[in-house]
Short mmCIF file of C-alpha atoms in Angstrom, two decimals:
data_model
loop_
_atom_site.label_atom_id
_atom_site.label_comp_id
_atom_site.label_asym_id
_atom_site.label_seq_id
_atom_site.Cartn_x
_atom_site.Cartn_y
_atom_site.Cartn_z
CA UNK A 1 -21.92 -5.17 -10.54
CA UNK A 2 -21.08 -1.48 -10.70
CA UNK A 3 -17.89 0.37 -9.81
CA UNK A 4 -18.02 2.66 -6.78
CA UNK A 5 -15.92 5.77 -6.32
CA UNK A 6 -13.57 3.99 -3.98
CA UNK A 7 -12.75 1.30 -6.50
CA UNK A 8 -14.83 -1.35 -4.79
CA UNK A 9 -17.52 -3.41 -6.50
CA UNK A 10 -21.06 -2.49 -5.55
CA UNK A 11 -24.17 -4.51 -6.46
CA UNK A 12 -26.44 -2.77 -8.98
CA UNK A 13 -29.56 -4.07 -7.28
CA UNK A 14 -28.56 -2.46 -3.98
CA UNK A 15 -28.19 0.93 -5.69
CA UNK A 16 -31.54 0.56 -7.39
CA UNK A 17 -33.19 -0.34 -4.11
CA UNK A 18 -31.73 2.70 -2.33
CA UNK A 19 -33.25 5.07 -4.88
CA UNK A 20 -36.57 4.40 -3.13
CA UNK A 21 -35.34 6.56 -0.22
CA UNK A 22 -35.05 9.93 -2.03
CA UNK A 23 -38.17 9.22 -4.12
CA UNK A 24 -40.17 8.41 -0.97
CA UNK A 25 -38.81 11.60 0.62
CA UNK A 26 -39.99 13.69 -2.35
CA UNK A 27 -43.47 12.12 -2.23
CA UNK A 28 -43.75 12.57 1.55
CA UNK A 29 -42.62 16.21 1.52
CA UNK A 30 -44.92 17.02 -1.41
CA UNK A 31 -48.02 15.47 0.17
CA UNK A 32 -47.40 17.07 3.57
CA UNK A 33 -46.66 20.46 2.02
CA UNK A 34 -49.88 20.41 -0.04
CA UNK A 35 -51.96 19.46 2.99
CA UNK A 36 -50.22 21.84 5.40
CA UNK A 37 -51.64 25.26 6.37
CA UNK A 38 -50.83 28.09 3.93
CA UNK A 39 -48.23 29.65 6.23
CA UNK A 40 -46.16 26.42 6.39
CA UNK A 41 -43.79 25.70 3.47
CA UNK A 42 -41.83 22.43 3.37
CA UNK A 43 -40.65 22.73 -0.24
CA UNK A 44 -37.04 23.65 0.70
CA UNK A 45 -36.71 20.19 2.28
CA UNK A 46 -36.86 18.64 -1.21
CA UNK A 47 -33.19 19.50 -1.69
CA UNK A 48 -32.32 16.65 0.69
CA UNK A 49 -33.37 14.07 -1.93
CA UNK A 50 -30.72 14.86 -4.59
CA UNK A 51 -28.21 15.66 -1.84
CA UNK A 52 -28.17 12.09 -0.49
CA UNK A 53 -28.35 10.34 -3.87
CA UNK A 54 -24.60 10.61 -4.74
CA UNK A 55 -23.84 8.34 -1.78
CA UNK A 56 -25.17 5.37 -3.77
CA UNK A 57 -25.93 6.58 -7.31
CA UNK A 58 -24.18 7.92 -10.36
CA UNK A 59 -24.78 11.05 -12.46
CA UNK A 60 -27.90 9.69 -14.18
CA UNK A 61 -29.54 8.65 -10.93
CA UNK A 62 -28.74 12.00 -9.33
CA UNK A 63 -30.11 13.83 -12.38
CA UNK A 64 -33.36 11.85 -12.29
CA UNK A 65 -33.88 12.51 -8.56
CA UNK A 66 -33.07 16.21 -8.99
CA UNK A 67 -35.57 16.46 -11.86
CA UNK A 68 -38.23 14.76 -9.73
CA UNK A 69 -37.57 17.27 -6.94
CA UNK A 70 -38.00 20.20 -9.36
CA UNK A 71 -41.21 18.70 -10.72
CA UNK A 72 -42.48 18.13 -7.17
CA UNK A 73 -41.72 21.74 -6.24
CA UNK A 74 -43.64 22.92 -9.29
CA UNK A 75 -46.62 20.65 -8.52
CA UNK A 76 -46.71 21.92 -4.93
CA UNK A 77 -46.98 25.46 -6.19
CA UNK A 78 -49.78 24.60 -8.62
CA UNK A 79 -51.82 22.65 -6.08
CA UNK A 80 -51.44 25.12 -3.21
CA UNK A 81 -52.05 28.27 -5.20
CA UNK A 82 -51.47 28.71 -8.96
CA UNK A 83 -50.57 32.34 -8.34
CA UNK A 84 -47.89 31.23 -5.86
CA UNK A 85 -46.06 29.42 -8.68
CA UNK A 86 -45.15 32.78 -10.14
CA UNK A 87 -44.06 34.26 -6.83
CA UNK A 88 -40.43 35.23 -6.35
CA UNK A 89 -40.10 32.88 -3.35
CA UNK A 90 -41.33 29.84 -5.26
CA UNK A 91 -39.22 30.63 -8.31
CA UNK A 92 -36.17 31.00 -6.06
CA UNK A 93 -36.80 27.54 -4.59
CA UNK A 94 -37.08 25.99 -8.06
CA UNK A 95 -33.91 27.74 -9.24
CA UNK A 96 -32.09 26.56 -6.09
CA UNK A 97 -33.13 22.96 -6.77
CA UNK A 98 -31.94 23.21 -10.37
CA UNK A 99 -28.56 24.63 -9.30
CA UNK A 100 -28.08 22.06 -6.55
CA UNK A 101 -29.07 19.20 -8.87
CA UNK A 102 -26.76 20.42 -11.64
CA UNK A 103 -23.86 20.79 -9.20
CA UNK A 104 -24.38 17.30 -7.85
CA UNK A 105 -24.48 15.80 -11.35
CA UNK A 106 -21.21 17.56 -12.21
CA UNK A 107 -19.72 16.32 -8.93
CA UNK A 108 -20.70 12.71 -9.74
CA UNK A 109 -19.22 12.95 -13.22
CA UNK A 110 -15.91 14.23 -11.84
CA UNK A 111 -15.98 11.62 -9.09
CA UNK A 112 -16.42 8.77 -11.57
CA UNK A 113 -13.68 10.19 -13.77
CA UNK A 114 -11.37 10.35 -10.76
CA UNK A 115 -12.30 6.78 -9.81
CA UNK A 116 -11.38 5.57 -13.30
CA UNK A 117 -8.06 7.40 -13.10
CA UNK A 118 -7.29 5.78 -9.74
CA UNK A 119 -8.16 2.37 -11.13
CA UNK A 120 -5.77 2.97 -14.02
CA UNK A 121 -3.01 4.10 -11.64
CA UNK A 122 -3.53 0.98 -9.52
CA UNK A 123 -3.43 -1.19 -12.63
CA UNK A 124 -0.19 0.39 -13.83
CA UNK A 125 1.42 0.21 -10.37
CA UNK A 126 0.44 -3.43 -9.97
CA UNK A 127 1.90 -4.20 -13.41
CA UNK A 128 5.10 -2.35 -12.44
CA UNK A 129 5.31 -4.28 -9.20
CA UNK A 130 4.99 -7.59 -11.01
CA UNK A 131 7.92 -6.58 -13.23
CA UNK A 132 10.16 -4.84 -10.69
CA UNK A 133 9.18 -6.66 -7.50
CA UNK A 134 7.67 -10.05 -8.26
CA UNK A 135 6.92 -12.18 -5.19
CA UNK A 136 9.76 -14.41 -4.10
CA UNK A 137 9.45 -18.04 -5.23
CA UNK A 138 7.89 -20.25 -2.59
CA UNK A 139 10.90 -22.55 -2.88
CA UNK A 140 14.52 -21.38 -3.01
CA UNK A 141 16.43 -24.61 -3.21
CA UNK A 142 15.86 -26.33 0.15
CA UNK A 143 14.54 -23.09 1.65
CA UNK A 144 10.93 -21.98 1.81
CA UNK A 145 10.16 -18.31 1.28
CA UNK A 146 7.33 -15.80 1.38
CA UNK A 147 7.33 -12.05 0.73
CA UNK A 148 4.89 -9.21 1.32
CA UNK A 149 4.93 -5.58 0.18
CA UNK A 150 2.64 -3.11 1.94
CA UNK A 151 2.40 0.26 0.16
CA UNK A 152 1.61 3.33 2.23
CA UNK A 153 -0.05 5.13 -0.70
CA UNK A 154 -3.51 3.89 -1.61
CA UNK A 155 -3.03 4.87 -5.27
CA UNK A 156 0.19 2.91 -5.71
CA UNK A 157 1.37 -0.58 -4.95
CA UNK A 158 5.07 0.05 -5.29
CA UNK A 159 7.57 2.50 -3.84
CA UNK A 160 11.21 2.65 -2.84
CA UNK A 161 11.42 -0.58 -0.83
CA UNK A 162 13.02 -3.49 -2.66
CA UNK A 163 13.94 -7.15 -2.39
CA UNK A 164 15.20 -9.92 -4.64
CA UNK A 165 16.66 -13.42 -4.49
CA UNK A 166 19.09 -15.26 -6.73
CA UNK A 167 20.17 -18.88 -6.71
CA UNK A 168 23.86 -19.83 -6.85
CA UNK A 169 25.52 -23.21 -7.11
CA UNK A 170 25.77 -23.48 -3.33
CA UNK A 171 22.95 -21.42 -1.91
CA UNK A 172 20.67 -18.41 -2.17
CA UNK A 173 21.59 -14.76 -2.19
CA UNK A 174 19.06 -12.23 -0.94
CA UNK A 175 18.86 -8.46 -0.84
CA UNK A 176 16.37 -6.28 0.98
CA UNK A 177 16.65 -2.51 0.89
CA UNK A 178 15.01 0.87 1.11
CA UNK A 179 15.66 3.86 -1.18
CA UNK A 180 15.84 7.28 0.41
CA UNK A 181 12.96 9.35 -0.90
CA UNK A 182 9.62 8.59 -2.51
CA UNK A 183 7.87 8.73 -5.86
CA UNK A 184 9.07 7.64 -9.28
CA UNK A 185 12.68 8.59 -8.52
CA UNK A 186 12.74 6.05 -5.68
CA UNK A 187 11.12 3.42 -7.92
CA UNK A 188 13.74 4.10 -10.60
CA UNK A 189 16.61 3.77 -8.11
CA UNK A 190 15.11 0.55 -6.72
CA UNK A 191 14.81 -0.92 -10.23
CA UNK A 192 18.43 0.01 -10.97
CA UNK A 193 19.76 -1.71 -7.86
CA UNK A 194 17.61 -4.80 -8.40
CA UNK A 195 18.85 -5.08 -11.98
CA UNK A 196 22.47 -4.86 -10.84
CA UNK A 197 21.87 -7.46 -8.13
CA UNK A 198 20.21 -9.93 -10.51
CA UNK A 199 23.09 -9.60 -12.94
CA UNK A 200 25.92 -9.93 -10.41
CA UNK A 201 24.48 -12.23 -7.74
CA UNK A 202 25.00 -15.34 -9.88
CA UNK A 203 28.72 -14.73 -10.11
CA UNK A 204 30.99 -16.58 -7.76
CA UNK A 205 32.49 -13.39 -6.30
CA UNK A 206 32.43 -13.09 -2.54
CA UNK A 207 29.71 -11.19 -0.76
CA UNK A 208 31.96 -8.19 -0.12
CA UNK A 209 32.79 -7.89 -3.83
CA UNK A 210 29.10 -8.17 -4.70
CA UNK A 211 28.16 -5.33 -2.35
CA UNK A 212 31.01 -3.17 -3.67
CA UNK A 213 29.69 -3.72 -7.20
CA UNK A 214 26.17 -2.75 -6.11
CA UNK A 215 27.51 0.42 -4.47
CA UNK A 216 29.33 1.38 -7.67
CA UNK A 217 26.18 0.72 -9.70
CA UNK A 218 24.22 3.18 -7.58
CA UNK A 219 27.04 5.76 -7.72
CA UNK A 220 27.28 5.48 -11.52
CA UNK A 221 23.60 6.26 -11.83
CA UNK A 222 23.97 9.36 -9.66
CA UNK A 223 26.83 10.65 -11.79
CA UNK A 224 24.93 10.47 -15.08
CA UNK A 225 24.49 13.78 -16.95
CA UNK A 226 21.77 15.93 -15.45
CA UNK A 227 21.77 14.00 -12.15
CA UNK A 228 24.86 15.44 -10.47
CA UNK A 229 22.74 17.36 -7.97
CA UNK A 230 21.61 14.07 -6.50
CA UNK A 231 25.12 12.83 -5.77
CA UNK A 232 25.48 12.19 -2.08
CA UNK A 233 21.81 12.93 -1.48
CA UNK A 234 20.28 9.69 -2.72
CA UNK A 235 21.29 6.40 -1.14
CA UNK A 236 19.89 2.97 -0.44
CA UNK A 237 20.06 1.11 2.84
CA UNK A 238 20.35 -2.62 2.25
CA UNK A 239 21.19 -5.98 3.74
CA UNK A 240 22.73 -8.60 1.46
CA UNK A 241 22.73 -12.24 2.58
CA UNK A 242 24.24 -15.46 1.35
CA UNK A 243 22.35 -18.47 2.72
CA UNK A 244 24.00 -21.86 2.11
CA UNK A 245 21.81 -24.76 1.02
CA UNK A 246 23.37 -27.07 3.56
CA UNK A 247 23.48 -26.37 7.25
CA UNK A 248 25.84 -23.53 7.85
CA UNK A 249 26.14 -19.93 8.88
CA UNK A 250 24.49 -17.18 6.89
CA UNK A 251 26.89 -14.56 5.56
CA UNK A 252 25.73 -10.96 5.75
CA UNK A 253 26.81 -7.46 4.77
CA UNK A 254 24.72 -4.73 6.35
CA UNK A 255 24.62 -1.30 4.71
CA UNK A 256 22.74 0.79 7.25
CA UNK A 257 19.65 -1.41 7.12
CA UNK A 258 17.57 -2.81 10.03
CA UNK A 259 19.05 -6.13 11.20
CA UNK A 260 17.57 -9.55 10.36
CA UNK A 261 15.75 -11.51 13.04
CA UNK A 262 16.00 -15.26 13.50
CA UNK A 263 13.02 -16.85 15.22
CA UNK A 264 13.89 -20.13 16.96
CA UNK A 265 11.23 -21.97 18.93
CA UNK A 266 9.31 -18.73 19.41
CA UNK A 267 12.38 -16.79 20.60
CA UNK A 268 13.52 -13.89 18.36
CA UNK A 269 17.24 -13.18 18.04
CA UNK A 270 18.26 -9.89 16.40
CA UNK A 271 21.38 -10.25 14.24
CA UNK A 272 22.99 -6.84 14.63
CA UNK A 273 26.01 -6.12 12.46
CA UNK A 274 29.23 -5.48 14.38
CA UNK A 275 30.77 -3.59 11.43
CA UNK A 276 27.97 -2.03 9.38
CA UNK A 277 28.83 -0.35 6.10
CA UNK A 278 27.37 2.95 4.88
CA UNK A 279 24.29 2.82 2.64
CA UNK A 280 24.77 1.99 -1.00
CA UNK A 281 25.52 5.05 -3.07
CA UNK A 282 27.81 6.63 -0.46
CA UNK A 283 30.81 4.43 -1.12
CA UNK A 284 32.64 7.11 -3.09
CA UNK A 285 32.32 9.41 -0.08
CA UNK A 286 33.10 6.96 2.71
CA UNK A 287 35.53 4.51 1.00
CA UNK A 288 34.05 1.63 3.05
CA UNK A 289 35.41 -1.81 3.80
CA UNK A 290 32.66 -4.35 3.52
CA UNK A 291 32.94 -6.72 6.47
CA UNK A 292 31.23 -10.04 5.88
CA UNK A 293 29.62 -11.19 9.10
CA UNK A 294 27.77 -14.42 9.84
CA UNK A 295 25.12 -15.88 12.10
CA UNK A 296 23.56 -19.32 12.58
CA UNK A 297 20.43 -20.36 10.71
CA UNK A 298 19.58 -23.90 11.73
CA UNK A 299 16.88 -26.30 10.50
CA UNK A 300 13.54 -25.29 11.98
CA UNK A 301 14.53 -21.62 12.24
CA UNK A 302 12.67 -18.80 10.52
CA UNK A 303 14.61 -15.80 9.18
CA UNK A 304 12.76 -12.48 9.03
CA UNK A 305 13.89 -9.60 6.83
CA UNK A 306 12.09 -6.26 6.71
CA UNK A 307 12.40 -2.53 6.03
CA UNK A 308 12.11 0.37 8.45
CA UNK A 309 8.48 0.80 7.46
CA UNK A 310 7.87 -2.02 9.95
CA UNK A 311 9.95 -0.91 12.93
CA UNK A 312 9.05 2.77 12.50
CA UNK A 313 5.32 2.15 12.19
CA UNK A 314 3.64 4.11 15.00
CA UNK A 315 0.37 3.70 16.83
CA UNK A 316 -1.95 6.51 17.93
CA UNK A 317 0.34 7.33 20.86
CA UNK A 318 3.46 7.57 18.69
CA UNK A 319 4.94 4.25 19.90
CA UNK A 320 6.96 2.39 17.25
CA UNK A 321 6.13 -1.22 16.46
CA UNK A 322 8.13 -3.37 18.95
CA UNK A 323 9.09 -6.13 16.52
CA UNK A 324 10.98 -8.52 18.80
CA UNK A 325 8.44 -8.13 21.59
CA UNK A 326 5.43 -8.73 19.34
CA UNK A 327 6.70 -11.86 17.61
CA UNK A 328 7.97 -13.51 20.79
CA UNK A 329 6.14 -16.80 21.21
CA UNK A 330 5.04 -17.08 17.58
CA UNK A 331 5.53 -20.66 16.50
CA UNK A 332 4.13 -20.63 12.95
CA UNK A 333 6.29 -22.95 10.86
CA UNK A 334 4.76 -21.92 7.54
CA UNK A 335 6.17 -18.74 5.99
CA UNK A 336 2.84 -17.62 4.54
CA UNK A 337 1.04 -18.18 7.83
CA UNK A 338 3.72 -16.24 9.67
CA UNK A 339 3.56 -13.26 7.31
CA UNK A 340 -0.23 -13.32 7.43
CA UNK A 341 -0.15 -13.00 11.21
CA UNK A 342 2.66 -10.44 10.98
CA UNK A 343 0.64 -8.28 8.56
CA UNK A 344 -2.49 -8.36 10.72
CA UNK A 345 -0.54 -7.51 13.86
CA UNK A 346 1.32 -4.62 12.21
CA UNK A 347 -1.82 -3.08 10.72
CA UNK A 348 -3.62 -3.49 14.03
CA UNK A 349 -0.78 -1.61 15.74
CA UNK A 350 -1.01 1.36 13.36
CA UNK A 351 -4.80 1.41 13.13
CA UNK A 352 -4.97 0.04 9.59
CA UNK A 353 -2.80 2.57 7.70
CA UNK A 354 0.97 2.74 7.29
CA UNK A 355 2.83 6.03 6.91
CA UNK A 356 5.67 4.37 5.00
CA UNK A 357 6.04 1.40 2.67
CA UNK A 358 6.98 -1.86 4.34
CA UNK A 359 8.54 -5.09 3.09
CA UNK A 360 8.40 -8.35 5.03
CA UNK A 361 10.24 -11.51 3.98
CA UNK A 362 10.18 -14.82 5.80
CA UNK A 363 12.72 -17.57 5.00
CA UNK A 364 12.39 -21.00 6.55
CA UNK A 365 14.94 -23.79 6.68
CA UNK A 366 12.73 -26.84 7.16
CA UNK A 367 13.69 -29.28 9.87
CA UNK A 368 14.56 -32.78 8.64
CA UNK A 369 11.72 -35.28 8.90
CA UNK A 370 11.74 -37.38 12.01
CA UNK A 371 12.58 -41.03 11.58
#
């Protein structure tokens, strides 16, 4: 197998078979040109052979085809009229073939170098994602979970969206969030918040105290030396949940993040916060009070968490993805199956490419087995 410029594997045999096309073109043009009347010249058509070769071949293949085209142009001149080989017109055609062939070889070399760089970037970003954003465990106590991260950038698999889960003695704490901005700064801020959450979520402090600690953690980072210009400009929207192991209401603190959705028997219910707090990182400016709200999450329900990359995904007409409308009637009980359908439906809505990163998390509280 060989590596194509787009990072996909391409069979070597297929590339070798396709080389027959430019070679056959060179032979056909040469034969016809030699047999054609003296006033007809088809030699300039030889440039098409090396021109199409980069679509399936590398620098060596392109160089070989270009050399064959130059040789063919020379042979045409010898067979038609030896004196014509020394004519300015024929020399110009040979020089043009050499220049085009050389340019295409250079292009293929740069293309392969770029492909290797992209592969390395993807490798590094995937490694970073495994460290910063590993997939949620399939089992969180009695809960079943599945997570999916869709990156908008083809070169990277991680951005400013974040999620994490932590087990406590009585349940599971979850956070899903979205850092304002893009690039490595957003990744750094996401890693900072996730680290603070993983450290503090195991403590027995209430959910309000946990969110206040996370807000201070983000603010401390913004006030470090050299970063004062970012104060008040960088923030993180987030929803923090506490899901009890036993049947009970889920506790939630919403910090400017899209609301969770509970899917019950195919009917979605949006859990809007009555007293939302400002995004994390703005606490020093707003002096917020973190109201802990709650909503039911019964056996058999499926809890959906997501970032605004989902609800703000637009189709060709500019229409945002209508989340509640699209998932109405979905009865998948398996988290992975639900997210698989969710992913396909979202990408179909946007035509296959997202403009912003998107996180999707499905949490299921299994129904008790029937007697």
